[in-house]
Coordinates of C-alpha atoms and ligand atoms in Angstrom, one line a residue:
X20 CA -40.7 5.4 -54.9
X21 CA -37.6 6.6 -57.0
X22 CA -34.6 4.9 -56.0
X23 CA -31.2 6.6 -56.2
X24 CA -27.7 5.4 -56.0
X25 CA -24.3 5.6 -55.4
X26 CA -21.5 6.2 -58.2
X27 CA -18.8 4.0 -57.8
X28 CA -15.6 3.6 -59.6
X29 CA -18.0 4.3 -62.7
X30 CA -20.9 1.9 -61.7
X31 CA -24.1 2.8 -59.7
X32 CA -24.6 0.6 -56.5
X33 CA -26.8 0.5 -53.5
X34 CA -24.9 1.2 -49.9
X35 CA -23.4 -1.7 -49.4
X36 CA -25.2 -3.1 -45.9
X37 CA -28.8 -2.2 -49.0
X38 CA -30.0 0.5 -45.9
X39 CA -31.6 4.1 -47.3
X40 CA -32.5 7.4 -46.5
X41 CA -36.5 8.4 -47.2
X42 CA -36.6 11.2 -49.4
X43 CA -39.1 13.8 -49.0
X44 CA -41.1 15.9 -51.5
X45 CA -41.4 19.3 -49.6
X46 CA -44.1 21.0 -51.9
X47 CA -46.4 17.5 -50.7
X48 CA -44.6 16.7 -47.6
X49 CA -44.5 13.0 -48.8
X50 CA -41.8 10.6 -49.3
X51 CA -41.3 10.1 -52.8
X52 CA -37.3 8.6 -53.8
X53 CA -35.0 6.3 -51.5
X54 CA -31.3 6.9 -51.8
X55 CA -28.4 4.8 -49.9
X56 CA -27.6 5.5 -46.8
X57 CA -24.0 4.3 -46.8
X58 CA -21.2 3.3 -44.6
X59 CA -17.4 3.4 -43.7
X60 CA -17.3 0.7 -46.5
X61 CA -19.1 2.6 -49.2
X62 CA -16.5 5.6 -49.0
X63 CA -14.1 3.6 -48.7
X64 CA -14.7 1.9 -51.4
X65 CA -14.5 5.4 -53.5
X66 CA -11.7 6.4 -52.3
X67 CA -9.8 3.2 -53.7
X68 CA -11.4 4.2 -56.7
X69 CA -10.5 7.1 -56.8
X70 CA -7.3 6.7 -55.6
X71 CA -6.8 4.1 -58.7
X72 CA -7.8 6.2 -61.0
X73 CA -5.3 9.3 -59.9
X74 CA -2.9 7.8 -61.8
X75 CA -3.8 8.2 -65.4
X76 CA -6.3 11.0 -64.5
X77 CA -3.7 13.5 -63.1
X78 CA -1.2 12.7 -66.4
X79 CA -4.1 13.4 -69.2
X80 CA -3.9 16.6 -70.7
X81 CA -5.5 19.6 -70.0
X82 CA -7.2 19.0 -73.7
X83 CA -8.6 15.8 -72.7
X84 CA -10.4 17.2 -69.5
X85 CA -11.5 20.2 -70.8
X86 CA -13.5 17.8 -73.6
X87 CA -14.8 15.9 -71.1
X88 CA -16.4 18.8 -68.7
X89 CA -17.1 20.1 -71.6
X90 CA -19.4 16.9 -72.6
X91 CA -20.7 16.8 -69.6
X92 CA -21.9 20.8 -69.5
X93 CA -23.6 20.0 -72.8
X94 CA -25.4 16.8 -71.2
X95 CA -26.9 19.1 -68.1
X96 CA -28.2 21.9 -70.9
X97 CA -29.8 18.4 -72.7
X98 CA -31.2 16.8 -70.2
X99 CA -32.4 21.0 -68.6
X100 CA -36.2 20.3 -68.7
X101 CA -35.9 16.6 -66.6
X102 CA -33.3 18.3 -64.2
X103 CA -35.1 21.4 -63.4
X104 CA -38.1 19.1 -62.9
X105 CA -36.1 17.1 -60.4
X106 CA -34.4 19.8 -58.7
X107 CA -38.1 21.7 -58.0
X108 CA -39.5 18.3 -56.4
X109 CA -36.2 17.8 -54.4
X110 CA -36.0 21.0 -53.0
X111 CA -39.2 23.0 -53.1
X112 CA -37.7 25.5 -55.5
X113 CA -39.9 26.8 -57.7
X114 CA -39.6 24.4 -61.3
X115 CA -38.9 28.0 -63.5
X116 CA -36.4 29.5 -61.0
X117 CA -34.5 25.8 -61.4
X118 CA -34.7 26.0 -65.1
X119 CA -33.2 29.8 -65.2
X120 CA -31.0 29.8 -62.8
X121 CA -29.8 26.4 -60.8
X122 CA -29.5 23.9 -63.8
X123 CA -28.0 26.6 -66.5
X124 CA -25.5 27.7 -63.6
X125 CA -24.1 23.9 -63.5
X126 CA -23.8 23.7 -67.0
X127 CA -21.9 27.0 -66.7
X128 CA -20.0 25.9 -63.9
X129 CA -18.9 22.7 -66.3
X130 CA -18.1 24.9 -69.2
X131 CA -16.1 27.3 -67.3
X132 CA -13.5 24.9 -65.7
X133 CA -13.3 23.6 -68.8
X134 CA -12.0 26.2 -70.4
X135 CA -10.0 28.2 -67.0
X136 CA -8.2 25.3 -67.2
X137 CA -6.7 25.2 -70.5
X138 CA -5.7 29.0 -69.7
X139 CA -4.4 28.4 -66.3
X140 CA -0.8 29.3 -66.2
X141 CA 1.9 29.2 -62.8
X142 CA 4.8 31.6 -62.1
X143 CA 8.0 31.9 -62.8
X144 CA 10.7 33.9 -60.7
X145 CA 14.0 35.2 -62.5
X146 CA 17.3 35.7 -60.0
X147 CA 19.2 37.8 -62.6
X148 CA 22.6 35.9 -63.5
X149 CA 22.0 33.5 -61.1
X150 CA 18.7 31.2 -61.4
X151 CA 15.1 31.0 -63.1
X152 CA 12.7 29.6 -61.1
X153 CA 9.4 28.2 -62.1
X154 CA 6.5 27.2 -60.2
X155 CA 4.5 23.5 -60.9
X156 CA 0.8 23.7 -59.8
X157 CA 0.3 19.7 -59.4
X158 CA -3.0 18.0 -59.2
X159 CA -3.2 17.1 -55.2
X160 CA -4.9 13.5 -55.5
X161 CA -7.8 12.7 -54.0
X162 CA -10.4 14.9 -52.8
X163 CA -13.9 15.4 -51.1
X164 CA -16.5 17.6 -52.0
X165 CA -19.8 18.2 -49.6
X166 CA -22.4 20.4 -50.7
X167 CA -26.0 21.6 -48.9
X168 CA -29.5 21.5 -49.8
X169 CA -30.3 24.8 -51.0
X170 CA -28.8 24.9 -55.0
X171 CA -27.9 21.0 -55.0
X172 CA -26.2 20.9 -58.2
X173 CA -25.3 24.4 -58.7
X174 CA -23.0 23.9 -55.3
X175 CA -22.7 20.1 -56.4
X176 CA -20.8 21.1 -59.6
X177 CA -19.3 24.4 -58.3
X178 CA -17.0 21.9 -56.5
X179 CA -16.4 19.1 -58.8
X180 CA -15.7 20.5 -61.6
X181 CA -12.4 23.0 -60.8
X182 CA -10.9 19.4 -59.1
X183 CA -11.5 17.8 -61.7
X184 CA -10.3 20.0 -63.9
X185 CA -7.2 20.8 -62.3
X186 CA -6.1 16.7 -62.7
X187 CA -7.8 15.0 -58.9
X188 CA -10.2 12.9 -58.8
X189 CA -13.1 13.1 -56.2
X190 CA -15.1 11.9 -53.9
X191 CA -18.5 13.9 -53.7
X192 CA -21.3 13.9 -51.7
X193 CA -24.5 16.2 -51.5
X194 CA -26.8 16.7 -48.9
X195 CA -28.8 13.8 -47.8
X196 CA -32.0 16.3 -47.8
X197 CA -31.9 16.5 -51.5
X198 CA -29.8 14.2 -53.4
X199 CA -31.8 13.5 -56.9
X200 CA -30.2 15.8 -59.3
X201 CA -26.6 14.5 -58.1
X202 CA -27.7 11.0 -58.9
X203 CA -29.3 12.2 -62.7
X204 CA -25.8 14.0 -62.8
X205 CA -23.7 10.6 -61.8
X206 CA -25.7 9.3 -65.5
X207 CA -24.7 12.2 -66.7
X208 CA -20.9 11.3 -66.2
X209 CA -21.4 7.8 -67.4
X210 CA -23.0 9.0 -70.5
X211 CA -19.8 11.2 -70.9
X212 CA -18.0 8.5 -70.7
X213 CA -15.7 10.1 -67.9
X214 CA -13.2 7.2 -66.7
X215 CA -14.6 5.0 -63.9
X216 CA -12.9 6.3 -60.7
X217 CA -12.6 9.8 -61.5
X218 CA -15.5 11.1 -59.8
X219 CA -17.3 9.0 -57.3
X220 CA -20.6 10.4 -55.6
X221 CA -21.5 9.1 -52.6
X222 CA -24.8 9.9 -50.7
X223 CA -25.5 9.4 -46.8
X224 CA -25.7 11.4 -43.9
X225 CA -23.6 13.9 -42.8
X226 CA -22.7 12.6 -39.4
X227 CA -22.0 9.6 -41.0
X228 CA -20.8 9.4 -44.5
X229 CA -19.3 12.9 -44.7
X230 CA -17.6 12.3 -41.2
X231 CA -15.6 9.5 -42.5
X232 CA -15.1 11.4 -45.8
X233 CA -13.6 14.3 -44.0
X234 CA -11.1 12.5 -41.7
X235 CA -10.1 10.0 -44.0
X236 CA -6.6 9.8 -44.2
X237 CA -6.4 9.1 -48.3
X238 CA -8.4 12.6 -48.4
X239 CA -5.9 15.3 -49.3
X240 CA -8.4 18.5 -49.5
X241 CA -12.2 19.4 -48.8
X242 CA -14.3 22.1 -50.7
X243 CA -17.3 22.1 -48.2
X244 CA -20.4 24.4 -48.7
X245 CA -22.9 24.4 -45.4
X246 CA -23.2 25.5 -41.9
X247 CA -20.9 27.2 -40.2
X248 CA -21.6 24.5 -37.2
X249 CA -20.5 21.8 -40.0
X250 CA -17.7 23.6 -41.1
X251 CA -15.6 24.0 -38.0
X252 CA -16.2 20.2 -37.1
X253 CA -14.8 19.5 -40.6
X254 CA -11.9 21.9 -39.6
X255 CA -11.2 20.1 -36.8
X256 CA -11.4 16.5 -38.4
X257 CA -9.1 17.8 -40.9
X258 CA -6.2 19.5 -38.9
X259 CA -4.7 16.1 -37.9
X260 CA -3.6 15.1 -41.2
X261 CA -3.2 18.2 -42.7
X262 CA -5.8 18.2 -45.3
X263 CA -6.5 21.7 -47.5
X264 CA -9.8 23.0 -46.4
X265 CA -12.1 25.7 -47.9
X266 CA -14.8 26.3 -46.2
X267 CA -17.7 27.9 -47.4
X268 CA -20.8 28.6 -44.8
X269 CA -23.5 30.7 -43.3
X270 CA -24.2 34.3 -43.3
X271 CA -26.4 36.9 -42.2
X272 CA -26.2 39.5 -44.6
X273 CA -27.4 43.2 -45.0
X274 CA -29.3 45.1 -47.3
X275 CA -28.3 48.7 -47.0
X276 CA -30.3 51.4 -48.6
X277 CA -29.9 54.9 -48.5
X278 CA -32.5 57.7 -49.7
X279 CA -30.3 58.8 -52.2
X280 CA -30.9 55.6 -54.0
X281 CA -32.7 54.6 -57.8
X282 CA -35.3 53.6 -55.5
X283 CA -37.6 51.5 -58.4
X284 CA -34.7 49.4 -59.0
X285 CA -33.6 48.7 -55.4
X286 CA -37.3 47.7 -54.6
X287 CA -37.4 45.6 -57.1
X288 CA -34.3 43.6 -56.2
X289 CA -35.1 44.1 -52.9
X290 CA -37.9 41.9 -53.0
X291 CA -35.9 38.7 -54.8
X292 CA -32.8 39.1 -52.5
X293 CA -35.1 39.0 -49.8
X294 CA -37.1 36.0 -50.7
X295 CA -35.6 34.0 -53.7
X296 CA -35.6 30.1 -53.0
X297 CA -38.0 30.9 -50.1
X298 CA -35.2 33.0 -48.5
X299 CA -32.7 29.9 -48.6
X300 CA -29.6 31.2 -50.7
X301 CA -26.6 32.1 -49.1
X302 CA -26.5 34.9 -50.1
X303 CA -30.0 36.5 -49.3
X304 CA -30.3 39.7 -47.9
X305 CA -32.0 39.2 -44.6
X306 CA -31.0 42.5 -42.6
X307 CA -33.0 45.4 -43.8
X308 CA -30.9 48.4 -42.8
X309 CA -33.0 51.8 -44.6
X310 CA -32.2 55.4 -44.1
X311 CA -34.5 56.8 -41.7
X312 CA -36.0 59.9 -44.2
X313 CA -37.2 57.0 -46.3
X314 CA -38.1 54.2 -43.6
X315 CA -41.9 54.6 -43.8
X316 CA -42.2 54.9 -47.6
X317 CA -39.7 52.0 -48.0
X318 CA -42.0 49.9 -45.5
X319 CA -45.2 50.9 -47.0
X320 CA -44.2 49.9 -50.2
X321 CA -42.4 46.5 -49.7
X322 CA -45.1 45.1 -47.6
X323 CA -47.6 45.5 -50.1
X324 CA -45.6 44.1 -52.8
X325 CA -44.7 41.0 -50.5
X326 CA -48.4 40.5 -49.6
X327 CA -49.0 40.3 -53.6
X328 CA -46.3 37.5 -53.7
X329 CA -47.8 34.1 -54.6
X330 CA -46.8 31.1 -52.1
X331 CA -47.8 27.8 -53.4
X332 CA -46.9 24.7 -56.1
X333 CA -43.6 24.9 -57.1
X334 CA -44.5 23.8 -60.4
X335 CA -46.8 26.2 -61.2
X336 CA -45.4 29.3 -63.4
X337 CA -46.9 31.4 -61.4
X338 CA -45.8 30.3 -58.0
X339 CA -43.0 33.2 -56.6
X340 CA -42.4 31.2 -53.3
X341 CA -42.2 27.4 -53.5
X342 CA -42.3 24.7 -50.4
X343 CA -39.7 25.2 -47.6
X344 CA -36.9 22.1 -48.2
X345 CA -37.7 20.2 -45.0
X346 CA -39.9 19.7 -41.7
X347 CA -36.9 20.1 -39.7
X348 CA -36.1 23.3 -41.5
X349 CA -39.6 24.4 -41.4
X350 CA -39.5 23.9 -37.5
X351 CA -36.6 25.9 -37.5
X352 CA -37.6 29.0 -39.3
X353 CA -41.1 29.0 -37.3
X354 CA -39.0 29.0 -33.8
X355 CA -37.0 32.0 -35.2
X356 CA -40.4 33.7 -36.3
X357 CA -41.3 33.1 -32.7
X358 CA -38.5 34.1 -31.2
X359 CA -38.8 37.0 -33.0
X360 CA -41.9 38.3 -31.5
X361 CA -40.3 37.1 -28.0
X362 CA -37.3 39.4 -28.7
X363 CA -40.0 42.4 -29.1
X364 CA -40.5 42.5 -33.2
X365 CA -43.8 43.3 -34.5
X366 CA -44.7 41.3 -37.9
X367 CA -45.5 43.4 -40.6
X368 CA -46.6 40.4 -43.2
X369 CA -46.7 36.5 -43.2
X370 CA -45.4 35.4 -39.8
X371 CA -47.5 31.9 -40.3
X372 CA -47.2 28.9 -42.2
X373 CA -50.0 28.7 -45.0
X374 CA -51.4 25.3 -46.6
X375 CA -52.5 26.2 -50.5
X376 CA -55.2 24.1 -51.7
X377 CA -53.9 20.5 -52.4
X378 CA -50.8 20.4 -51.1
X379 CA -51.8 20.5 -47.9
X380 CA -49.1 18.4 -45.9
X381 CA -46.5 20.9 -47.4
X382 CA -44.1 23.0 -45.8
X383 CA -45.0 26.4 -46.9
X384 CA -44.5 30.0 -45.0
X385 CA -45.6 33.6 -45.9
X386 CA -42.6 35.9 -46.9
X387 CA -42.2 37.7 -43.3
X388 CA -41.3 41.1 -42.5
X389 CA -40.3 41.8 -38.7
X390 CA -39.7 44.9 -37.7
X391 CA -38.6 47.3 -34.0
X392 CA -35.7 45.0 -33.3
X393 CA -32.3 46.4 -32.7
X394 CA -29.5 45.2 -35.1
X395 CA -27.7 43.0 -32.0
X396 CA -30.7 40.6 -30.7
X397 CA -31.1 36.9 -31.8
X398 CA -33.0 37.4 -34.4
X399 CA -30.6 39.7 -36.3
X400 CA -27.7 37.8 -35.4
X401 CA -28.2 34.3 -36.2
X402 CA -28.7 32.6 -39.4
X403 CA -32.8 32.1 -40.1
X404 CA -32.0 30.6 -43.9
X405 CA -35.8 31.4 -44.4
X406 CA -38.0 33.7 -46.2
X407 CA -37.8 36.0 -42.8
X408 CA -36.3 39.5 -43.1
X409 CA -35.8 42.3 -40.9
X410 CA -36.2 45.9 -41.0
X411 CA -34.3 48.4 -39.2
X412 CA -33.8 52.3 -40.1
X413 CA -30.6 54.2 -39.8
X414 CA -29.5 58.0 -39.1
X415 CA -26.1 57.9 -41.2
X416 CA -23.0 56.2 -42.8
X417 CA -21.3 55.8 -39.6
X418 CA -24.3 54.3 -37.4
X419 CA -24.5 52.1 -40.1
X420 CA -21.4 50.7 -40.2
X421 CA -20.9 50.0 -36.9
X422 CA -24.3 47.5 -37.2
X423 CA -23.3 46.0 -40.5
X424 CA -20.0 45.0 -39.0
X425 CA -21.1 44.1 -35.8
X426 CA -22.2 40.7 -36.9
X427 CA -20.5 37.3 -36.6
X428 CA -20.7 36.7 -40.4
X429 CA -19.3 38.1 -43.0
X430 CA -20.5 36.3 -46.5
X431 CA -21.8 39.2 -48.7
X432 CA -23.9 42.8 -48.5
X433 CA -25.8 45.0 -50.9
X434 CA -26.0 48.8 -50.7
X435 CA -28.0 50.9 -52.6
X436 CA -26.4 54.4 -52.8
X437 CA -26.3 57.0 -56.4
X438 CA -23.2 58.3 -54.3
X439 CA -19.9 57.3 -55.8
X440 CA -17.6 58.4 -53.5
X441 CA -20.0 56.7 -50.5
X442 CA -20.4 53.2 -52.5
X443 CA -16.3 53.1 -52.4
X444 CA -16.0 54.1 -48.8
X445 CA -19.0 51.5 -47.5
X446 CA -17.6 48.9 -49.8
X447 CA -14.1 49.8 -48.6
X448 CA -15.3 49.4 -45.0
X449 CA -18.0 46.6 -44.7
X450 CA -16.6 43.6 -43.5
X451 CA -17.8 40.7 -46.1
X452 CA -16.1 39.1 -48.7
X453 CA -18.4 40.3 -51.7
X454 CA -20.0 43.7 -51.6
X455 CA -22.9 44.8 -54.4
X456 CA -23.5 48.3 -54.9
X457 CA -26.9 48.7 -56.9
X458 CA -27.1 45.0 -57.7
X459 CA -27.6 41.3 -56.2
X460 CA -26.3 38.2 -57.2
X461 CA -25.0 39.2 -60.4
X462 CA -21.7 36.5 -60.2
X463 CA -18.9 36.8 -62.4
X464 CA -17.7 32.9 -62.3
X465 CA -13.6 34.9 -62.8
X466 CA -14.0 36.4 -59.1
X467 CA -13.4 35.4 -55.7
X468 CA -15.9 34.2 -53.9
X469 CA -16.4 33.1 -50.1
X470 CA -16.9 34.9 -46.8
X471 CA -15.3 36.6 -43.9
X472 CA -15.8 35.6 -40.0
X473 CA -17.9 33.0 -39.7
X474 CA -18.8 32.8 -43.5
X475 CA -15.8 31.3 -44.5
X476 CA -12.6 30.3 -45.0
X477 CA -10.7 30.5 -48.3
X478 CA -12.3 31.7 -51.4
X479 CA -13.4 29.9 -54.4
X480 CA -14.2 30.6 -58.0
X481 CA -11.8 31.8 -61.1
X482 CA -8.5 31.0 -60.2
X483 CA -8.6 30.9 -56.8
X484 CA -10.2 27.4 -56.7
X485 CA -7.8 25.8 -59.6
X486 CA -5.3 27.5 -56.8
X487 CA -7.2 25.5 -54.0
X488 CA -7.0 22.1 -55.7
X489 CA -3.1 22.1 -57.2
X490 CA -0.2 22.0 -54.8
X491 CA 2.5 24.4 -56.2
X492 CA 6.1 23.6 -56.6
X493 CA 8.9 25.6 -56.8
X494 CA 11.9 24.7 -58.7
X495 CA 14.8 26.1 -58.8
X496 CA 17.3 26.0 -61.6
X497 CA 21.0 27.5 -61.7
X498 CA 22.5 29.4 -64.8
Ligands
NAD521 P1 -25.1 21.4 -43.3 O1 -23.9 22.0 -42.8 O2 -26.1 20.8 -42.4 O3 -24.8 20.3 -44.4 C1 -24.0 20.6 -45.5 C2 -23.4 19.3 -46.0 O4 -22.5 18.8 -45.0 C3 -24.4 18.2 -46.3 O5 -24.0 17.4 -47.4 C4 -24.3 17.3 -45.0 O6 -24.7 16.0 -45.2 C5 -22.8 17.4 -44.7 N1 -22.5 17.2 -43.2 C6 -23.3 17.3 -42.2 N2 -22.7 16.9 -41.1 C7 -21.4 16.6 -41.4 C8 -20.2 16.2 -40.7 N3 -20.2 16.0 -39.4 N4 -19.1 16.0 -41.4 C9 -19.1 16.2 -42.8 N5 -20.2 16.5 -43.5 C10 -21.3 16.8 -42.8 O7 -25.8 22.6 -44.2 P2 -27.2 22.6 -44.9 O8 -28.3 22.7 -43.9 O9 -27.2 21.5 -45.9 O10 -27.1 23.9 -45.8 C11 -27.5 25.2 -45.3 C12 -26.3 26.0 -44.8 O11 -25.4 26.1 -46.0 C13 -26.6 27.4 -44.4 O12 -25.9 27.7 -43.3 C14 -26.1 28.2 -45.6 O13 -25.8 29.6 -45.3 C15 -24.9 27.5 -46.0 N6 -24.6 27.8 -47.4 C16 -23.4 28.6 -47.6 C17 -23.1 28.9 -48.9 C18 -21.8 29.7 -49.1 O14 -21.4 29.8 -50.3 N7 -21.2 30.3 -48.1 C19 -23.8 28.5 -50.0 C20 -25.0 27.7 -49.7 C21 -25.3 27.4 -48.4

């Protein structure tokens, strides 16, 4: 058994009453790594080191922190091949899909705080002939950051680094499911020689450790990236003392194609936003909405190339869908697969679970297409976070529209249109907080990103997260 650690005011430490959380290999189904399942003490013990550390950390310039996210990017791209590794067992991913996308996007994430930072600039408001006022964007002190399961150090660093670039220091923890790669990265940090204190990484459960976390008093703001169910009991234990909050969550997002679309391409993309990490990304397109003169052709086509798709190791190169992160999240997507049916949907391909030759106590399911289910039943209202998607055809722009928006998320939506003047209305009119036209998941780190509804509250990214984690102050000075 691996055993993983906390980060502590620069040291790595067991929970301090030595109890742990079993960590599972999904692709196997077997317990393979420990990692500390810690207490009321343990956090509180980060925050007083992070708290410590404030001091000098919020007064270094913006020179010195850029040079050591900077370090630290460089150390991720080193160490890409032993991260990727960890990140496929951890999760289930499939090892090449870690390697190009998930480890490269935290060095990027690294890199680019690094540099927004030393670009970031404030305000300043001129009262002609009688004042110049000028804003101060201060570091806000100590803050949490809680990330999920499904990109564990892509979200991990997505978080830590604008905090820490904009001067706080931070108390992190992932998710309990899959906590490896935040542990390789807590060596990481060490090897960068970033200040003890400044970032402390605690693991546990989330009813435990990241309750505490989030109603700490000490805790100024939280960057949180889960459930929506998560993220409004985090609102809740935050309103008391005031904390910032952003909170980034589920979503339930459609894929809108009309006939008039470059129909290779769309199928194409189609198929990954569909079923990319098993289905578990944000992001994924899960609600199938196709223009009725192309329904059957559309259906025809994307069934047979998600029956070619290969389920199996996720270390094997050739694997396109890996092991599904957990039991319990297993269990969950097979009750919405049967519920499915309940509600009335036929299954056009996979519907089962499927147990490829030597990995037999795994958690694996075949890409599933449901279809003959209207747009407001269970199954197309409520997040699956599996490789589950749902077809449904529609007459025009308007019918549309009315089911895209009639949904209680709002994270993203694609649409595939070669009509201009259409891709600016839809996009105009969809209610979600990113909107692709011809495209999926192609991220501009600069842009805002989060959701509407239930997806979210507050935006992150660019500037709007060095925004999130400085406290701005006005001052006003008299000619
Ligand atoms: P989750 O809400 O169960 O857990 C997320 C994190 O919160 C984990 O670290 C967990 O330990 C912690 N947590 C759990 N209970 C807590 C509590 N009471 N107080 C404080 N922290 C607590 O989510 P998950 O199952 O890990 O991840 C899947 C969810 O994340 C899906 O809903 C998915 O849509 C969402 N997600 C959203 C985005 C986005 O950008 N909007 C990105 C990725 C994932």
């Amino acid at each position: 058994m691996k055993n993983i650690e906390n980060y502590i005011d620069g040291l790595l430490q067991p929970a301090s009453d030595k109890k742990h959380i079993t960590v599972y290999n999904p692709a196997k189904g077997l317990p393979y790594a420990l990692a500390p399942d810690s207490n009321e003490k343990d956090i509180n013990l980060a925050i007083d080191a992070a708290e410590q550390a404030f001091a000098s950390w919020s007064t270094t310039t913006v020179e010195e922190r850029h040079h050591y996210l900077m370090k630290i990017s460089d150390l991720i791209l080193k160490n890409i091949d032993s991260l990727a590794l960890a990140e496929s067992i951890d999760n289930g991913k499939t090892l090449w899909l870690a390697k190009s996308v998930d480890i490269p996007r935290a060095a990027s994430n690294m890199r680019f705080f690094a540099t927004a930072i030393m670009q970031f600039a404030s305000e300043s408001h001129n009262m002609t002939g009688k004042a110049i006022n000028y804003t101060l964007r201060k570091p806000l002190g100590v803050v949490a950051c809680i990330s999920p399961w499904n990109l564990p150090l892509y979200l991990f660093t997505w978080k830590i680094a604008p905090a820490l670039a904009a001067g706080n220091t931070v108390v992190a923890k992932p998710s309990e499911v899959t906590p490896m790669t935040a542990y390789l990265f807590s060596k990481i940090c060490m090897e960068a020689g970033l200040p003890k204190g400044v970032l402390n990484i605690v693991h546990g459960y989330g009813a435990q450790t990241g309750a505490v976390l989030s109603s700490h008093k000490k805790i100024k703001a939280i960057s949180f990236t889960g459930s929506t169910k998560i993220g409004a009991e985090i609102a809740m234990k935050a309103a008391p003392s005031f904390k910032k909050y952003s909170l980034e969550m589920g979503g339930k997002n459609p894929n809108i194609i009309f006939a008039d679309c470059n129909y290779d391409k769309m199928l194409a993309t189609t198929l990954k936003s569909s079923f990319a990490n098993q289905g578990q990304i944000c992001l994924c397109g899960s609600k199938i909405f196709i223009e009725q003169s192309i329904y059957d052709k559309f259906k025809t086509d994307f069934i047979r190339k998600v029956a070619a798709l290969k389920v199996g190791d996720p270390l094997d190169k050739d694997t396109q869908v890996g092991a599904i992160v957990s039991k319990q999240h297993f269990d969950k997507i097979k009750y919405y697969i049967n519920l499915a049916q309940e509600e009335g949907g036929k299954i056009l391909a996979g519907g089962i679970s499927v147990q490829p030759k030597g990995f037999e106590k795994g958690w694996y399911i075949k890409p599933t297409i449901i279809e003959g289910l209207p747009h407001n039943c269970r199954t197309n209202q409520e997040e699956i976070f599996g490789p589950v998607v749902s077809l449904m055809p529609f007459k025009n722009e308007a019918e549309v529209l009315q089911m895209v928006n009639d949904s209680p998320y709002g994270l993203s939506a694609s649409l595939w249109t070669e009509n201009l003047t259409r891709a600016h209305r839809m996009a105009n009119d969809i209610e979600a907080g990113i909107i692709w036209v011809n495209t999926w998941l192609l991220r501009d780190l600069r842009t805002p990103f989060g959701g509407m509804k239930n997806s979210g509250v507050g935006r992150e990214g660019g500037n709007e997260a060095l925004r999130f984690f400085t406290e701005p102050k006005n001052i006003c000075i008299a000619h």
